[in-house]
Short mmCIF file of C-alpha atoms and ligand atoms in Angstrom, two decimals:
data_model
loop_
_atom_site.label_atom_id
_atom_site.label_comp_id
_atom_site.label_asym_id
_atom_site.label_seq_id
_atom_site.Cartn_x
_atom_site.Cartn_y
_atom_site.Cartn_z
CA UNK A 250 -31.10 26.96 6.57
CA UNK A 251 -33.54 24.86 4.74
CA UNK A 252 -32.69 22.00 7.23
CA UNK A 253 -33.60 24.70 10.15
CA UNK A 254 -36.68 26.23 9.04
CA UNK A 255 -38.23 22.85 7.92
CA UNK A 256 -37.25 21.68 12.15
CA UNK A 257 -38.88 24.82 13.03
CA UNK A 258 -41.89 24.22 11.28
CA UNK A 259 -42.09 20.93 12.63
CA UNK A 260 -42.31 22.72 16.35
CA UNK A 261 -39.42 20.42 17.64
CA UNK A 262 -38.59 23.10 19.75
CA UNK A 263 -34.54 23.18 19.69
CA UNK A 264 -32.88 26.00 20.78
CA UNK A 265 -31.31 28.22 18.31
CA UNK A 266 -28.09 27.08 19.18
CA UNK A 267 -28.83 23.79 19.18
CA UNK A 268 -30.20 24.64 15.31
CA UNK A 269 -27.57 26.11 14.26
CA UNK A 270 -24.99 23.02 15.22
CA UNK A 271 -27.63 21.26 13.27
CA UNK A 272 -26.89 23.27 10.05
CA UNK A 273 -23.78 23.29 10.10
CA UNK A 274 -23.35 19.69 10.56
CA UNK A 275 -25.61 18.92 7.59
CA UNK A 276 -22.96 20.96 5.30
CA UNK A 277 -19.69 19.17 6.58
CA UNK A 278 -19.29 16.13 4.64
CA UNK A 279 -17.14 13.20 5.67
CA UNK A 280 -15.67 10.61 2.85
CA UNK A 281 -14.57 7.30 3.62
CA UNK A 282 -10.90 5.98 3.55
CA UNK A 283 -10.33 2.34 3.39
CA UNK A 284 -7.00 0.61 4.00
CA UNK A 285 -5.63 -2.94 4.74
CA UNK A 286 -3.71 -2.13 7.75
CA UNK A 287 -4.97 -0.22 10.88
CA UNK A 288 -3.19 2.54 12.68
CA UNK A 289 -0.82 0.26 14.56
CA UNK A 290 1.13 0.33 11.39
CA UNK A 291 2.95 2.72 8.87
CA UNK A 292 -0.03 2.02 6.76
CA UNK A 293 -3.02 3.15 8.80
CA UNK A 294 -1.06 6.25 10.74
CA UNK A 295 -0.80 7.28 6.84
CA UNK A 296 -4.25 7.76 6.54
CA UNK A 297 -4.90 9.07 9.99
CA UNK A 298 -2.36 11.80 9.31
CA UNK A 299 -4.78 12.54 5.92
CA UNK A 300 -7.62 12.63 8.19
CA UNK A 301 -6.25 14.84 10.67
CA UNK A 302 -4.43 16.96 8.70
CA UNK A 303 -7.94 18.01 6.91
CA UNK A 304 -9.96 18.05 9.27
CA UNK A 305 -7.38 21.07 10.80
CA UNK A 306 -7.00 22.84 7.39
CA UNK A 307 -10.92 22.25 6.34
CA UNK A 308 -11.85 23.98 9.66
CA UNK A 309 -13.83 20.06 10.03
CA UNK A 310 -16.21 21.30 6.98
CA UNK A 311 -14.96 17.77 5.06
CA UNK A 312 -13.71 14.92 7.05
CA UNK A 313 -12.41 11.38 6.38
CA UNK A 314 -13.32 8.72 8.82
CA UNK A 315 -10.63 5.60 8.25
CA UNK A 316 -11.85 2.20 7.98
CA UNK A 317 -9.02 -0.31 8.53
CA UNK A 318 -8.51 -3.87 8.06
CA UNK A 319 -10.15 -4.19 4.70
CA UNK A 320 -13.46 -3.97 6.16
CA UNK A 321 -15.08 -1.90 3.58
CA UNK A 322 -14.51 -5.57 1.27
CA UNK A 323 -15.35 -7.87 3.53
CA UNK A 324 -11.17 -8.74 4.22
CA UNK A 325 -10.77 -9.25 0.36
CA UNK A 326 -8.57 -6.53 -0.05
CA UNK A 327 -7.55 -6.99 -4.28
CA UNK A 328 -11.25 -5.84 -4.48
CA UNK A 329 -10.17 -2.37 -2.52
CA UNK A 330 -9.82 -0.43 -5.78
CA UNK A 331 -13.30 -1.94 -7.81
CA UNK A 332 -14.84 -0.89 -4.59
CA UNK A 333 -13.40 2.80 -4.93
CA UNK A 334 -14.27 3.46 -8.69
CA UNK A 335 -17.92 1.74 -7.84
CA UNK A 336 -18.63 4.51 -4.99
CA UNK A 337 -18.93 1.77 -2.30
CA UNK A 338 -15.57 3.43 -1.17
CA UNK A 339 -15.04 7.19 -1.38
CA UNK A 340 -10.94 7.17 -0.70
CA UNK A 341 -8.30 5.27 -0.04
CA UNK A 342 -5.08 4.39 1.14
CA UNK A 343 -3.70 1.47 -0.80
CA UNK A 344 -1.11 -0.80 -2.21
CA UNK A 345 0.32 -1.09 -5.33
CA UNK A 346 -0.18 -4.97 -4.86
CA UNK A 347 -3.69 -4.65 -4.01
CA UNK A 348 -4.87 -2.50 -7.11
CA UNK A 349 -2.75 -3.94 -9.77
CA UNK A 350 -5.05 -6.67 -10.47
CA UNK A 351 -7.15 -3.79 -12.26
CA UNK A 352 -4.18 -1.82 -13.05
CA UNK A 353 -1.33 -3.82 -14.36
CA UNK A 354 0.85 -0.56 -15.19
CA UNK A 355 0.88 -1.19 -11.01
CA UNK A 356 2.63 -4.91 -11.57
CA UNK A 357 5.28 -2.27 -12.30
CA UNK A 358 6.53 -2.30 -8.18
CA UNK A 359 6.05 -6.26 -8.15
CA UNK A 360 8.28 -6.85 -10.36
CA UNK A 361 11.54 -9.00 -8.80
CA UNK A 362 15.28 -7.12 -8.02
CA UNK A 363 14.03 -4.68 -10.32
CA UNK A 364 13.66 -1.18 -8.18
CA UNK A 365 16.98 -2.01 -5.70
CA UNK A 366 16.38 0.58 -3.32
CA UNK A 367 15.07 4.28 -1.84
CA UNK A 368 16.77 6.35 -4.29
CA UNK A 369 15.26 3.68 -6.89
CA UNK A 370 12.10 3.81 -6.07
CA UNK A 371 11.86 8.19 -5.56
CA UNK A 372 13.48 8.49 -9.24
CA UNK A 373 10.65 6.18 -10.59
CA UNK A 374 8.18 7.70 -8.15
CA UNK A 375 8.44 11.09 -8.59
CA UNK A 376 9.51 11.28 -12.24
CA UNK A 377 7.86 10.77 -15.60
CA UNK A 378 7.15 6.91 -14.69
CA UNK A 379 5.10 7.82 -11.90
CA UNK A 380 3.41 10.48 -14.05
CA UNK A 381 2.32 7.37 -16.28
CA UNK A 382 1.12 5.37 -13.35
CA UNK A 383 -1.05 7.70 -12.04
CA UNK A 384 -2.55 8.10 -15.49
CA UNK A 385 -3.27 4.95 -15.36
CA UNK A 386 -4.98 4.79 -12.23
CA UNK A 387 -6.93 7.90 -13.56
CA UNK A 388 -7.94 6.74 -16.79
CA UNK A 389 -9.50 3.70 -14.59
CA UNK A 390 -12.38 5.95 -12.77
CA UNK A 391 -9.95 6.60 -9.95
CA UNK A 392 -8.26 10.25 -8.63
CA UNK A 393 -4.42 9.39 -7.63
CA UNK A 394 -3.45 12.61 -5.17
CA UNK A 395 -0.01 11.30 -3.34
CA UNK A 396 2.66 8.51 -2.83
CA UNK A 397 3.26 6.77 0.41
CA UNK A 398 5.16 3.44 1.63
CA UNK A 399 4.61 0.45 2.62
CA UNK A 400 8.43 -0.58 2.68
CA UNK A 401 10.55 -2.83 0.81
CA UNK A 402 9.19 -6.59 0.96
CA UNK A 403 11.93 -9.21 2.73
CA UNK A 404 10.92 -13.02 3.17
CA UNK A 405 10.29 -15.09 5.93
CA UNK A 406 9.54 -18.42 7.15
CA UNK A 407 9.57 -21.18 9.39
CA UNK A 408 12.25 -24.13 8.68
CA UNK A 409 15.53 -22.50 7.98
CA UNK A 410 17.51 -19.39 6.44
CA UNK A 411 17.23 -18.33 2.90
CA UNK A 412 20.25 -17.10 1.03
CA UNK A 413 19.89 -19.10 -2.05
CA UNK A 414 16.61 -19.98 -4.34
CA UNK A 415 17.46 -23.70 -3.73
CA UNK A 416 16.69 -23.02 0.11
CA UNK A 417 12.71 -21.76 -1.19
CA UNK A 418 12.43 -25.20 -2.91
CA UNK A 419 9.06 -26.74 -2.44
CA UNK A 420 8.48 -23.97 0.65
CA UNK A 421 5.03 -23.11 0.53
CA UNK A 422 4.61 -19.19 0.39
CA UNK A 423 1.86 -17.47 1.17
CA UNK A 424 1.50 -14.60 -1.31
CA UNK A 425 -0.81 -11.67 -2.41
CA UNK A 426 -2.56 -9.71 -4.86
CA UNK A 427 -1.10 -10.09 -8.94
CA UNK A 428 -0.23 -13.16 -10.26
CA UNK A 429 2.71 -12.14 -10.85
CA UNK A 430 3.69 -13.15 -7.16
CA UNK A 431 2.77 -16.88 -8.30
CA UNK A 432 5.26 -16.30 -11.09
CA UNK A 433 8.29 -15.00 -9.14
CA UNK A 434 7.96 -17.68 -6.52
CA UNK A 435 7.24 -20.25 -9.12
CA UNK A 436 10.73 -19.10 -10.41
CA UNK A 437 12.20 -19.84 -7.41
CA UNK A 438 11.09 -23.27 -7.04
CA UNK A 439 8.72 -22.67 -4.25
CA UNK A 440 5.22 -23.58 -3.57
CA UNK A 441 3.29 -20.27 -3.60
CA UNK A 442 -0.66 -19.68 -2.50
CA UNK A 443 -1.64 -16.75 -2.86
CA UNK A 444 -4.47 -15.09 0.17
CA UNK A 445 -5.68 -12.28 1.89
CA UNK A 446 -3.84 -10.66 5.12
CA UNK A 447 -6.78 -11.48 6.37
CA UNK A 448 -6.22 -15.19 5.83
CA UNK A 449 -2.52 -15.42 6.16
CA UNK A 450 -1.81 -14.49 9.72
CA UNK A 451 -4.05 -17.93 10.81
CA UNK A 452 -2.11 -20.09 7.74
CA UNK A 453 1.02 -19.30 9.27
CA UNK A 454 0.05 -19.78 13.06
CA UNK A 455 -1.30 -23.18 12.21
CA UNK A 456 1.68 -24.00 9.59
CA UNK A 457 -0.53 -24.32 6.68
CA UNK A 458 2.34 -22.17 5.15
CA UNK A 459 5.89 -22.33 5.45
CA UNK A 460 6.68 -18.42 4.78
CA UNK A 461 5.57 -14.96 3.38
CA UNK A 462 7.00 -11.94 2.82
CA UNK A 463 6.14 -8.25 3.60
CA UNK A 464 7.88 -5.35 4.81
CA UNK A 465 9.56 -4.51 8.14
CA UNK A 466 7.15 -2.39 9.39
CA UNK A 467 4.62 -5.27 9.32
CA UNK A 468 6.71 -8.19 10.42
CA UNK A 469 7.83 -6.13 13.50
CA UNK A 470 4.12 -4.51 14.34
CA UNK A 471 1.86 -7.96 13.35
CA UNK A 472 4.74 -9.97 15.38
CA UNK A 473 4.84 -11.95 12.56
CA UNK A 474 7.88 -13.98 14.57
CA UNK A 475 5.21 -14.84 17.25
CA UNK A 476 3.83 -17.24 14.75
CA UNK A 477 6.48 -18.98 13.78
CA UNK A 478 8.29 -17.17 11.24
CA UNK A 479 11.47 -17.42 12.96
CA UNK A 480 14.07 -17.00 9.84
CA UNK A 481 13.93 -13.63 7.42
CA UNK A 482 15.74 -12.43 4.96
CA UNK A 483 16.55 -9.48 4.11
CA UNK A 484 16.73 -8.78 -0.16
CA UNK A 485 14.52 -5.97 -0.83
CA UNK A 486 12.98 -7.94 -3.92
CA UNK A 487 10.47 -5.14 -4.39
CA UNK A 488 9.18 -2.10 -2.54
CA UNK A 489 5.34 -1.78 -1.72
CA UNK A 490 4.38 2.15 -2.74
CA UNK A 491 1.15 2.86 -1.16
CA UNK A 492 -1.43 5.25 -3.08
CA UNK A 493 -3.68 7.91 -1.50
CA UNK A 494 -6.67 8.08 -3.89
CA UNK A 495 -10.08 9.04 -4.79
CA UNK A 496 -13.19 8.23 -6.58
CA UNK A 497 -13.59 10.54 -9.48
CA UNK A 498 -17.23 11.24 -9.13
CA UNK A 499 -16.64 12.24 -5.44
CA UNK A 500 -13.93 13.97 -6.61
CA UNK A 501 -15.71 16.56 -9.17
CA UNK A 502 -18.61 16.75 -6.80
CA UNK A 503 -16.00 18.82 -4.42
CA UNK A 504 -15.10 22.26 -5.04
CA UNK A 505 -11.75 23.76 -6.15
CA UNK A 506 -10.70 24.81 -2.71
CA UNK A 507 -12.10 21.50 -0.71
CA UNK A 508 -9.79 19.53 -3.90
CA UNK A 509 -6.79 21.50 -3.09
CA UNK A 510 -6.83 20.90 1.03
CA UNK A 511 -7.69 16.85 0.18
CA UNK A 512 -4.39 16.94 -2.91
CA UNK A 513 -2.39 19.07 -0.31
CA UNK A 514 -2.85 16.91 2.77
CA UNK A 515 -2.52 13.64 0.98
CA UNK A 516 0.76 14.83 -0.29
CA UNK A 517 1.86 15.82 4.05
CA UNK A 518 0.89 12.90 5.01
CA UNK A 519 2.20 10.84 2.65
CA UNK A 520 5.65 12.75 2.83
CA UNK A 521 5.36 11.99 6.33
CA UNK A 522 4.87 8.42 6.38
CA UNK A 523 7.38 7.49 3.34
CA UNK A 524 10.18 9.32 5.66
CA UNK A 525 8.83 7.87 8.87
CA UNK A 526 8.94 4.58 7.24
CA UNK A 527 12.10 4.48 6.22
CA UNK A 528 13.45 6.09 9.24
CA UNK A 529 12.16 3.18 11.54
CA UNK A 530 13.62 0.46 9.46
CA UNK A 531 16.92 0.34 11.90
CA UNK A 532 15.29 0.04 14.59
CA UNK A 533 12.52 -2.37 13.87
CA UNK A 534 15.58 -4.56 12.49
CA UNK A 535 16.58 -4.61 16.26
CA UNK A 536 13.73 -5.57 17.54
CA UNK A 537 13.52 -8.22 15.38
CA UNK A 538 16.43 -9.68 15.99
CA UNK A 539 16.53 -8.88 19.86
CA UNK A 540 13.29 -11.48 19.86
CA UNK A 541 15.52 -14.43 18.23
CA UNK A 542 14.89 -13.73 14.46
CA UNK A 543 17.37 -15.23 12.25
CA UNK A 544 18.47 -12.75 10.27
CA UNK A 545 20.23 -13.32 6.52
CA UNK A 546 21.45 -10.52 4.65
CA UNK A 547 22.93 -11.33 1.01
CA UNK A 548 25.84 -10.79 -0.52
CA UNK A 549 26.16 -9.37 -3.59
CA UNK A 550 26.59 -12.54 -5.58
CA UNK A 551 23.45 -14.13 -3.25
CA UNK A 552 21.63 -11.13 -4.54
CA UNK A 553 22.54 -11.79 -8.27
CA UNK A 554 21.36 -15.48 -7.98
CA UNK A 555 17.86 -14.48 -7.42
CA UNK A 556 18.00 -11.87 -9.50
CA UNK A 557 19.41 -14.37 -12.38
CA UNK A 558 16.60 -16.98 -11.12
CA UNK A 559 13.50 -14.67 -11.71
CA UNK A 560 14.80 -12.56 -15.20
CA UNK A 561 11.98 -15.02 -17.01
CA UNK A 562 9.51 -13.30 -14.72
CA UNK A 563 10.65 -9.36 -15.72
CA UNK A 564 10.52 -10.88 -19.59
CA UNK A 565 6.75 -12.24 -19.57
CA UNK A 566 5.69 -9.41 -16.86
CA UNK A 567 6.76 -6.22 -18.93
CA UNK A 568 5.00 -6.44 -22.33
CA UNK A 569 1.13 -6.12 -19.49
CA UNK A 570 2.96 -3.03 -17.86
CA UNK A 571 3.84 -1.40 -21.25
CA UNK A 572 7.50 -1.24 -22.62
CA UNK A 573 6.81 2.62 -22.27
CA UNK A 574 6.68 2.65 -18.63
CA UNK A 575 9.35 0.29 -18.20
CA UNK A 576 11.83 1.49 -19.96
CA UNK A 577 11.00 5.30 -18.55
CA UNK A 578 11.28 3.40 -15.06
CA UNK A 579 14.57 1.77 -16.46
CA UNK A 580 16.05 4.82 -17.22
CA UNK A 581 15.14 6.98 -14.31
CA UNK A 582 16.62 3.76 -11.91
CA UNK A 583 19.85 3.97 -14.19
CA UNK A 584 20.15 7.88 -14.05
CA UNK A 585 19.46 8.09 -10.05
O1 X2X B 226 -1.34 -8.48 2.46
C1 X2X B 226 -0.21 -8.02 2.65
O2 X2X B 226 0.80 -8.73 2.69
C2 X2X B 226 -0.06 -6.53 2.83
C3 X2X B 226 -0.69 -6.15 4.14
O3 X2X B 226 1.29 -6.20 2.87
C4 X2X B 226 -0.70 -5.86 1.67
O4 X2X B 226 -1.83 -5.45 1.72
C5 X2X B 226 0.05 -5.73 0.41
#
């Protein structure tokens, strides 16, 4: 009303209607969301969903407008979550990977053939280990609200199949976020660099990098085969959880009600993309291979040599994550 009167008294002359759409629009408020990937992707439709689920249950009094692509940090997307607690960034849709260079409890999802698979990764999730992580994220200036997925991780590259670490000798993998990633492929004998997404899709068109690895979803949608990466394998070293958050000053500047329908719809939409996720694994596999991927599934004995190859890794890796948290993860993986 202030916002009216004070137009009024400037004689602009606006209708009353056009006043009122003016008023109203100076109480909705709209937050930012930043995430890596854009809406072509698992990723981005995540925080679309977010964004469209409010906007239906705020009546469009608070809206999120999605910024893809890292664009909010200039591509570098381990400075997503500094950029969040800051205020540059209101919210967020974001990896584990991305954020656990200020959160190591995060490294927690990096580490090696240590969450196997789905059932692994909701017992750890949903229990009292992901109770921990999200204090951690909290007690770091940041509002966790719901889980998503990014998928589980498989590896790629361009000279020949992988089923053993001896076939990642001296490969040079292009890696992300933690340095942990340096430490597993280290392990393995290959040449890792780490780099933004940004970065990596032109090192691997022009070969400045042998391989990478991400999930599924992101080989199938980015065409990752398109640039060379004609040989993946499939071991589900580590799943990607994604995180919908918020900065905590944004956060207690909203009222109970407008906190509830941004919790509520981060938990839809993140139900909804963890299940649509996993659902299109199959047939992204397909299409993967119907466009001339190798593909190279391991046995079970393939599975343990890598697993065998990169125990080091777990051993220096666990003592930053806290034994705590490990060994609540470890014991909600062995009681799934
Ligand atoms: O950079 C990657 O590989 C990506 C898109 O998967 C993440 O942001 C973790």
């Amino acid at each position: 009303m202030t916002l009216t009167r004070h137009l009024s008294r400037a004689g602009l002359g606006l209708t009353g209607a056009a006043l009122l759409t003016l008023a109203v629009s100076a109480q909705a408020r709209e937050l930012s969301v930043s995430t890596v990937l854009s809406d072509a992707f698992p990723w981005g439709q995540a925080a679309e969903k977010w964004a469209e689920l409010l906007e239906e249950r705020s009546d469009g009094e608070l809206t999120l407008r999605v910024y893809p692509n890292s664009q909010l940090v200039s591509g570098d997307q381990t400075r997503e979550f500094s950029a969040m607690r800051s205020g540059l960034i209101d919210a967020a849709v974001g990896s584990t990977i991305n954020w656990s260079p200020q959160v190591p409890e995060l490294n927690l999802f990096s580490l090696p053939f240590f969450i196997p698979d789905v059932a692994a990764v909701d017992a750890v999730t949903q229990g009292e280990a992901g109770d921990m992580v999200f204090e951690a994220i909290e007690s770091r200036g940041i509002v966790p609200l719901a889980w998503g997925e990014n998928g589980f991780r498989q590896v790629s590259n361009s000279s020949g199949p992988i089923s053993a670490p001896d076939d990642l000798d001296g490969l040079k993998i292009r890696v992300v976020g933690s340095p942990l990633f340096q430490d597993t492929f280290a392990a393995l004998g290959a040449d890792p660099t780490q780099m933004s997404w940004t970065d990596a899709q032109p090192a691997l068109t022009t070969g400045a990098v042998d391989g990478q690895e991400n999930p599924l979803s992101v080989f199938d949608a980015a065409r990752i085969d398109q640039v060379g990466q004609e040989y993946l394998t499939l071991w589900n070293y580590m799943n990607d959880p994604l995180i919908f958050a918020v900065n905590q000053q944004v956060w207690g500047s909203l009222s109970e009600e407008e906190q509830t329908w941004l919790r509520e719809t981060a938990e839809e939409a993140g139900a909804w993309e963890i299940s649509m996720t996993r659902e299109q694994e199959s047939e992204r596999l397909a299409a993967i291979e119907e466009r001339g991927v190798t593909v190279t599934e391991l046995s079970d004995d393939e599975y343990q040599a890598f697993r065998e190859a990169t125990q080091n890794v777990l051993e220096k890796w666990a003592p930053r994550i806290g034994e705590e948290l490990m060994e609540s993860a470890q014991s909600a993986i062995d009681a799934r």
